Each structure stands twice: as structure tokens, then as C-alpha cells.
Coordinates of C-alpha atoms and ligand atoms in Angstrom, one line a residue:
M1 CA 62.0 152.2 139.1
H2 CA 62.4 150.4 135.4
K3 CA 59.4 149.2 133.5
I4 CA 58.0 146.1 134.3
H5 CA 57.6 143.7 131.8
A6 CA 55.8 140.5 131.8
A7 CA 57.9 137.4 131.3
I8 CA 57.2 134.2 131.1
T9 CA 58.6 132.3 134.1
A10 CA 57.9 128.6 133.3
V11 CA 56.0 126.7 130.4
H12 CA 54.9 123.5 130.4
A13 CA 51.9 121.3 128.4
Y14 CA 50.1 118.1 128.1
V15 CA 49.2 116.1 124.3
P16 CA 47.2 113.2 124.8
D17 CA 48.6 109.6 123.8
Y18 CA 46.7 108.8 121.4
I19 CA 48.0 109.1 117.9
L20 CA 45.4 109.4 115.1
T21 CA 47.6 108.8 111.4
N22 CA 47.5 109.7 107.8
K23 CA 47.4 105.5 107.3
E24 CA 44.4 105.5 110.1
L25 CA 42.5 108.4 108.2
E26 CA 42.9 107.3 105.3
G27 CA 40.8 104.2 106.6
M28 CA 37.8 106.9 108.3
V29 CA 37.7 109.0 104.7
D30 CA 39.2 109.7 101.0
T31 CA 42.7 110.8 101.5
N32 CA 46.4 109.4 101.2
D33 CA 49.5 110.1 103.5
E34 CA 51.2 111.6 99.9
W35 CA 47.8 114.3 99.9
I36 CA 48.3 115.2 103.5
T37 CA 51.9 115.4 104.4
S38 CA 52.6 117.4 100.6
R39 CA 49.3 120.1 101.4
T40 CA 50.3 121.0 105.1
G41 CA 53.2 118.9 106.3
I42 CA 50.7 116.9 109.1
K43 CA 51.9 113.0 109.4
E44 CA 50.0 112.6 112.8
R45 CA 48.1 114.4 115.6
R46 CA 46.8 113.9 118.9
I47 CA 43.4 112.5 119.9
L48 CA 41.8 113.0 123.7
K49 CA 40.2 109.3 124.1
G50 CA 37.6 109.4 126.8
D51 CA 35.3 111.9 129.1
F52 CA 37.8 114.2 129.2
A53 CA 37.3 117.4 127.8
T54 CA 39.9 120.4 127.2
S55 CA 40.0 121.3 131.0
D56 CA 41.7 118.2 131.6
M57 CA 44.6 118.5 129.4
G58 CA 45.1 122.0 131.3
V59 CA 45.0 120.3 134.5
H60 CA 48.1 118.0 133.3
A61 CA 50.1 121.6 131.8
V62 CA 49.0 123.5 134.7
N63 CA 50.0 121.1 137.3
G64 CA 53.3 120.2 135.8
L65 CA 54.1 124.6 135.1
L66 CA 53.5 124.6 138.8
K67 CA 56.0 121.9 140.3
K68 CA 59.0 123.0 137.3
R69 CA 58.3 126.7 139.3
G70 CA 58.2 125.5 142.5
I71 CA 54.6 127.1 143.4
S72 CA 51.6 126.4 144.8
A73 CA 48.0 127.4 142.7
S74 CA 47.3 129.4 145.6
E75 CA 49.8 131.6 144.5
I76 CA 47.9 131.8 140.6
D77 CA 46.4 135.9 140.5
L78 CA 44.7 135.2 137.0
I79 CA 43.7 132.3 134.7
I80 CA 43.0 133.7 131.0
F81 CA 42.1 130.0 129.1
C82 CA 42.6 130.6 125.4
T83 CA 40.8 127.7 124.0
T84 CA 37.5 127.6 121.1
T85 CA 36.7 124.4 122.8
P86 CA 35.5 125.2 126.6
D87 CA 34.2 122.6 128.0
M88 CA 30.7 124.0 128.1
P89 CA 29.5 127.2 126.8
F90 CA 29.6 128.3 130.2
P91 CA 30.7 128.8 133.1
A92 CA 34.4 129.7 132.3
T93 CA 36.8 126.6 131.0
A94 CA 39.2 129.0 133.6
N95 CA 37.0 128.5 136.6
V96 CA 37.2 124.8 135.7
L97 CA 40.4 124.4 135.7
A98 CA 41.0 126.8 139.2
D99 CA 39.3 124.9 141.0
K100 CA 40.3 121.3 139.6
I101 CA 43.9 122.4 140.4
G102 CA 42.9 124.6 143.9
A103 CA 43.7 127.9 142.3
V104 CA 41.6 129.4 145.3
N105 CA 43.0 133.3 145.2
A106 CA 42.9 133.6 141.2
W107 CA 39.8 135.0 138.9
G108 CA 39.2 133.9 135.2
Y109 CA 38.5 133.9 132.1
D110 CA 37.8 132.6 128.6
L111 CA 39.3 134.0 125.7
N112 CA 38.2 133.0 122.3
A113 CA 40.1 134.6 119.2
A114 CA 40.4 130.9 117.5
C115 CA 44.2 130.4 116.3
S116 CA 45.3 133.2 117.4
G117 CA 43.6 133.2 121.0
F118 CA 47.2 132.5 122.8
V119 CA 48.1 135.5 121.4
F120 CA 45.8 137.3 122.3
G121 CA 46.2 135.7 126.1
L122 CA 49.4 136.6 126.5
S123 CA 49.1 140.2 125.2
T124 CA 46.2 140.8 127.2
G125 CA 48.0 139.1 130.2
S126 CA 50.8 141.0 130.4
Q127 CA 48.9 144.3 130.5
F128 CA 47.9 142.7 134.3
I129 CA 51.9 142.2 135.0
E130 CA 52.8 145.5 133.9
S131 CA 50.1 147.8 135.5
G132 CA 51.5 145.6 138.7
K133 CA 47.9 144.9 139.7
H134 CA 48.3 140.8 139.9
K135 CA 52.2 139.2 139.7
K136 CA 51.2 136.1 138.9
V137 CA 49.4 135.2 135.5
L138 CA 48.6 132.2 134.4
V139 CA 48.0 132.2 130.5
V140 CA 46.8 128.5 128.7
G141 CA 46.0 127.3 125.9
G142 CA 43.8 124.5 124.6
D143 CA 41.5 123.1 122.7
K144 CA 40.3 119.5 122.5
M145 CA 39.3 120.2 118.6
S146 CA 38.1 116.5 118.3
S147 CA 35.1 117.9 120.1
I148 CA 34.1 119.7 116.9
I149 CA 35.8 117.6 114.0
N150 CA 33.8 116.1 111.7
Y151 CA 35.4 113.1 110.7
K152 CA 33.6 112.8 107.7
D153 CA 34.9 115.5 106.8
R154 CA 38.6 115.1 104.7
T155 CA 38.9 118.8 103.7
S156 CA 39.0 119.1 107.5
C157 CA 39.8 116.0 110.0
I158 CA 42.5 116.1 109.0
I159 CA 44.4 119.5 110.1
F160 CA 43.3 119.0 114.3
G161 CA 44.8 118.2 117.1
D162 CA 44.2 117.9 120.5
G163 CA 46.6 119.6 122.8
C164 CA 47.3 122.6 125.8
G165 CA 50.0 124.5 126.7
A166 CA 49.9 126.8 129.4
V167 CA 53.0 130.0 130.1
L168 CA 53.2 131.4 133.6
L169 CA 53.8 135.1 134.2
E170 CA 55.7 137.3 136.1
P171 CA 56.8 141.0 136.5
N172 CA 60.7 141.3 135.3
T173 CA 62.7 144.5 136.2
E174 CA 65.5 143.6 134.2
G175 CA 64.1 144.2 130.4
Y176 CA 63.4 140.4 129.7
G177 CA 59.2 139.6 128.9
V178 CA 56.9 140.6 126.5
Q179 CA 58.5 144.5 124.3
D180 CA 55.2 144.5 121.7
S181 CA 52.6 142.9 121.0
I182 CA 50.7 143.6 117.2
L183 CA 46.7 142.5 117.8
K184 CA 44.1 142.1 114.5
S185 CA 40.5 141.2 113.7
D186 CA 38.7 142.1 110.9
G187 CA 34.2 140.1 111.0
S188 CA 34.0 140.1 107.4
G189 CA 36.0 136.7 107.4
G190 CA 34.0 134.9 110.3
S191 CA 32.0 132.6 106.9
Y192 CA 35.9 131.0 105.6
L193 CA 36.0 129.5 109.3
F194 CA 33.1 128.2 111.8
Q195 CA 30.5 126.1 114.0
K196 CA 27.0 127.1 113.4
A197 CA 25.6 126.1 115.7
G198 CA 25.5 125.8 119.6
G199 CA 25.1 129.4 119.7
S200 CA 22.3 131.6 120.6
L201 CA 21.6 132.6 117.2
H202 CA 20.7 128.9 115.8
P203 CA 21.0 126.6 119.6
A204 CA 21.1 123.0 119.4
T205 CA 18.4 121.3 118.1
S206 CA 17.8 117.5 117.1
K207 CA 17.6 119.2 113.4
T208 CA 21.0 121.3 113.7
V209 CA 22.3 118.3 115.6
E210 CA 21.3 116.1 112.1
N211 CA 22.8 118.6 110.1
D212 CA 26.1 118.4 111.7
E213 CA 26.1 122.1 112.0
H214 CA 27.8 121.4 115.8
Y215 CA 30.8 120.8 113.5
L216 CA 33.9 123.0 112.6
V217 CA 33.6 124.3 108.4
Q218 CA 36.9 125.2 106.8
E219 CA 37.0 127.5 103.4
G220 CA 40.4 125.9 103.2
Q221 CA 41.6 127.6 100.5
A222 CA 40.0 131.3 101.3
V223 CA 41.5 131.2 105.4
F224 CA 44.8 129.8 103.2
K225 CA 45.4 132.7 101.3
F226 CA 44.8 135.7 104.5
A227 CA 46.7 133.4 106.4
V228 CA 50.0 133.3 104.2
T229 CA 50.2 137.2 104.2
N230 CA 48.5 138.1 106.5
M231 CA 50.8 135.9 109.1
A232 CA 54.1 137.4 107.9
D233 CA 53.1 140.5 106.8
V234 CA 52.1 141.0 111.0
A235 CA 55.4 138.3 111.9
A236 CA 57.8 141.4 109.5
E237 CA 55.7 144.6 111.1
I238 CA 56.6 143.3 115.0
M239 CA 60.0 143.2 112.8
E240 CA 59.8 146.5 111.4
K241 CA 58.7 148.1 114.4
N242 CA 61.1 147.1 116.4
N243 CA 64.1 147.4 114.5
L244 CA 64.7 143.6 114.3
G245 CA 66.2 142.5 111.1
P246 CA 67.0 139.0 110.5
D247 CA 70.5 138.4 112.7
D248 CA 68.1 139.8 116.0
V249 CA 65.7 136.8 116.3
A250 CA 66.6 134.4 117.7
W251 CA 63.4 131.6 117.4
L252 CA 60.2 132.8 114.8
V253 CA 56.9 130.8 116.8
P254 CA 53.8 130.0 114.7
H255 CA 51.1 129.2 114.5
Q256 CA 50.6 125.4 113.1
A257 CA 48.3 125.6 110.1
N258 CA 50.1 125.1 107.5
K259 CA 53.6 124.2 107.2
R260 CA 53.3 125.9 103.6
I261 CA 52.3 129.5 105.8
I262 CA 54.8 128.9 107.9
D263 CA 56.9 128.7 105.0
A264 CA 55.8 132.0 103.9
T265 CA 56.0 133.6 108.0
T266 CA 59.6 132.6 107.6
N267 CA 61.0 133.2 103.9
R268 CA 59.3 137.0 104.8
M269 CA 61.0 137.5 108.2
G270 CA 64.2 136.4 106.1
L271 CA 65.0 133.5 109.3
S272 CA 66.5 130.5 108.1
S273 CA 64.7 127.6 109.0
D274 CA 66.8 126.3 111.6
K275 CA 65.2 129.0 113.9
V276 CA 62.2 128.1 113.6
M277 CA 60.0 125.8 115.9
I278 CA 57.8 123.2 113.5
N279 CA 55.9 120.4 115.2
I280 CA 53.2 120.3 112.9
E281 CA 54.5 117.2 112.2
R282 CA 53.2 115.0 114.7
Y283 CA 50.8 117.2 116.5
G284 CA 48.5 119.1 113.7
N285 CA 46.7 122.2 114.2
T286 CA 46.1 122.0 117.9
T287 CA 45.0 126.0 117.7
N288 CA 45.2 127.4 120.6
G289 CA 47.6 124.6 122.0
T290 CA 50.6 125.2 119.5
I291 CA 52.8 128.6 120.4
P292 CA 52.7 127.0 124.1
I293 CA 53.3 123.4 123.1
C294 CA 56.3 125.0 120.7
L295 CA 57.7 126.4 123.6
W296 CA 57.0 123.4 125.9
E297 CA 59.4 121.2 123.3
W298 CA 61.7 124.3 122.8
E299 CA 62.4 125.3 126.7
S300 CA 65.3 123.9 127.0
K301 CA 66.6 125.3 123.6
L302 CA 65.2 128.4 124.5
K303 CA 68.0 131.2 126.0
K304 CA 68.5 133.9 128.1
G305 CA 68.1 137.2 126.3
D306 CA 67.0 135.7 122.7
N307 CA 64.8 137.1 120.9
V308 CA 61.2 135.6 119.9
I309 CA 58.7 136.4 117.9
L310 CA 55.4 134.6 118.5
A311 CA 53.1 135.0 115.0
A312 CA 49.7 133.7 114.5
F313 CA 46.3 133.5 112.4
G314 CA 43.2 132.2 112.8
G315 CA 39.2 131.9 111.9
G316 CA 37.3 135.7 112.7
F317 CA 39.1 136.4 110.9
T318 CA 42.1 136.9 113.7
W319 CA 45.8 137.5 113.9
G320 CA 48.5 139.1 115.4
S321 CA 52.1 138.7 116.8
V322 CA 54.0 139.2 120.0
Y323 CA 57.8 140.3 120.3
L324 CA 59.7 139.1 123.9
K325 CA 62.7 138.4 125.4
W326 CA 63.6 135.4 127.1
A327 CA 63.7 135.3 130.4
Y328 CA 65.7 132.4 131.2
Ligands
UT7_401 O1 44.6 127.9 111.9 C1 43.0 128.3 111.7 C2 43.5 128.9 109.9 N1 43.2 127.8 109.2 C3 44.4 127.5 108.1 O2 44.9 128.1 108.0 C4 44.3 126.3 107.3 C5 44.4 127.4 105.7 N2 44.2 125.8 104.8 C6 44.8 125.8 104.6 O3 45.8 125.2 105.1 C7 44.9 124.7 102.8 O4 43.8 125.4 101.9 C8 44.1 122.8 103.4 C9 44.8 122.3 103.7 C10 42.7 123.2 104.1 C11 43.4 122.4 102.0 O5 44.9 122.1 101.1 P1 44.5 123.6 99.6 O6 45.6 122.4 98.4 O7 43.9 124.4 99.3 O8 43.5 122.3 98.9 P2 42.3 122.8 97.8 O9 40.8 122.6 99.3 O10 42.1 123.5 97.0 O11 41.9 120.9 97.3 C12 42.5 120.8 96.2 C13 41.9 119.0 95.8 C14 40.7 119.7 95.6 O12 39.9 118.7 94.4 P3 40.0 118.8 93.4 O13 38.7 120.2 93.6 O14 41.2 119.4 92.7 O15 39.7 117.3 92.2 C15 39.9 118.7 97.1 O16 39.0 118.4 97.1 O17 42.6 117.9 96.8 C16 40.6 117.3 97.5 N3 40.9 117.8 98.9 C17 41.8 116.1 99.3 N4 42.5 115.2 98.6 C18 42.6 114.9 99.2 C19 40.6 118.2 99.9 N5 41.0 118.0 100.7 C20 41.7 116.4 100.7 C21 42.1 115.6 101.7 N6 42.7 114.6 100.4 N7 43.1 115.6 102.9

């Protein structure tokens, strides 16, 4: 009996239509296109307008995925929704999504590891496939970051955007799929990137709203310092652990937080830039959405057997890397 790996067998994503450009941001805060582009690599990001939530982007992503794979929602065993902007504190957005798409036989839960959520979710979801417990696991990563961004704070509002992607995991006994993962967290980094109010420590009051405490706060420089070393280190670590040299790696799929962090990771891994999926200029940082959105955009370029390394760093701090062999 060959070992069961969890293989990605389908991917799809959704980004909202509305494009918030650097030019438009220039009219909202004291910033300019040159600063944003040179410091982050971002030109524009998508914003989910209207009365829609994170789960609604998940519906678009998952329905597209199911159609591609030719299966119905009732065949899904488990939904892991990786998000930092759930529709509500509870019920879980995974349950909301299951109901909206008709995944009547699935159980589900939300996973919150900020920008590392999708990597954590992919690794976690894989365990249910590898153990033989489940045959079809959906890992969804998405955020409506615009719901927690303060559009008066120029240090954060220029970075984030909305979007969602999803992958389907199924068993593979030919050696394709997730090979390894390294996941890390360090709670002492919590004070550098957080949303203060709305939880049990500071429940919502008129005061918390008045004080803008329901918005994301980021100490950019401090986060940058940790991100730039830890994301590069963990990506290099998973290569070394699996005896992979730069020539063995077909693709790096990095979390899209800052082009300079992506470049540092690319250099550390010894990769040429044509092996790196980068779309930060069009979507900014969609938090849990960045990696599956990249996989969706590059799907036609991925080949069966390609060694793919995913790497992320986010609030918490959390960071990690997944090594997989592309299965189709
Ligand atoms: O995905 C989750 C993890 N998050 C990250 O990985 C993000 C990591 N951090 C970063 O990407 C960067 O730190 C930022 C893009 C957030 C900021 O870039 P920076 O190069 O670290 O800028 P800084 O905070 O050191 O600010 C430099 C200057 C400051 O002015 P002074 O004090 O030198 O006069 C800021 O006030 O740039 C100013 N500044 C801006 N100027 C124009 C800050 N934001 C802006 C802005 N437009 N939007």
C-alpha cells in the first residue's frame, strides 16, 4: 500500500470587480503612487463593495472550483475556512459557506493564523486526507480586509485588499501532493499587528468605535523586520530538509505582503525571479487569499510533478512553509 498524500486537484479564486488604485488613495490619505510602488510593489487592490461578506467571495471561489472538478458540493467532507475577517465572530464562516453552497455532508471550521492562515490550513487539511479519514477537503483562504482597514491610516490602508481562493484536497497514492510542512508561531509578536477591539478582551462599545479600535493596527517596520527574515528562513529550511536545491524548485508561491519581502525570500532560496508567483501589484495583500489566488492565476503554467514551495508570514506572529508536488 503506497502512502496517501493530500494532492491539490482543483483551484479557483475570486477577486471583487472594484479596483482601488494608488491614484484614488492619493485623494484619501497623504500618500503617492511613487511611495507605495517603491516601498511595497502595489499598484492597485480590489475592494468588495455592497452588502457582501467574506463568505460571499468564498461562494464564488468554491462554486468555480466545483464546476472545474465536475463534482457537487454534497461530496465535500470538510471545509476549512482560513480567514481573519469572518462574516461574524460566530457561527464559523465555514458553516455559512457550507450552507450557501449546499455542502450538506461537510463539517467545517474557521482557522485564524492571519496571513499564514492558508499555509496552516493546507497543512491541517492534509492530515485528514493522509490519515484516510476524508476524501475531499476544501481549504478556503479569503479576507474582506476592507472591513477592518482604517482608510485614514496611510501606513496600512495602502497595503490591503479583498479576495478569496480555494483548493480541493484529495488522496493521491502516486507520490503527488503535500510532501512536508513547517509551521511556526510566536505570540510575543502579537503587539505589532492586531485588531484591538471586538473580542472578549475589549468587546464592542461606542467608545471602542469612537477610538477606531475595530481597525487593523500594524507597526510596519517591526513586522517587516521579522517577516523578511522568518519567511526567507522557513522557505530555505524546508528546501534543506527535503534536499531540494534551487534547480529542483519549479515555483515559489509567497504570501504577497511586500515585494521586498518576496525578493528577499527568492534570493535566500537562490531562485530566479521567473520561478516566483507575484501578483501583489494588482491585488495588494489579501491576507489569507494571496497564495490560493496566485495558484489560480498560475494554474495553466503549473505542470504535474512540479516542486512547489509555499511560504507565508503574518500577524501573531505566525509563519510557515509547505512543500508539495503539483498533481495535475
Ligand atoms: O502580511 C502580514 C505581514 N505584514 C507585512 O509583512 C508588512 C511588513 N511591513 C511593510 O511592508 C512596510 O513596513 C510598510 C510598507 C508597511 C511600510 O514601509 P517602510 O519602508 O517600513 O516605511 P516606514 O514605516 O519606515 O515609513 C517611512 C516613512 C515615514 O516617514 P518619516 O518618519 O521617515 O518622515 C512614514 O511616515 O514613510 C512614511 N509613510 C508614508 N509616506 C507616504 C508611511 N506610510 C506612507 C504612505 N505614503 N502610505
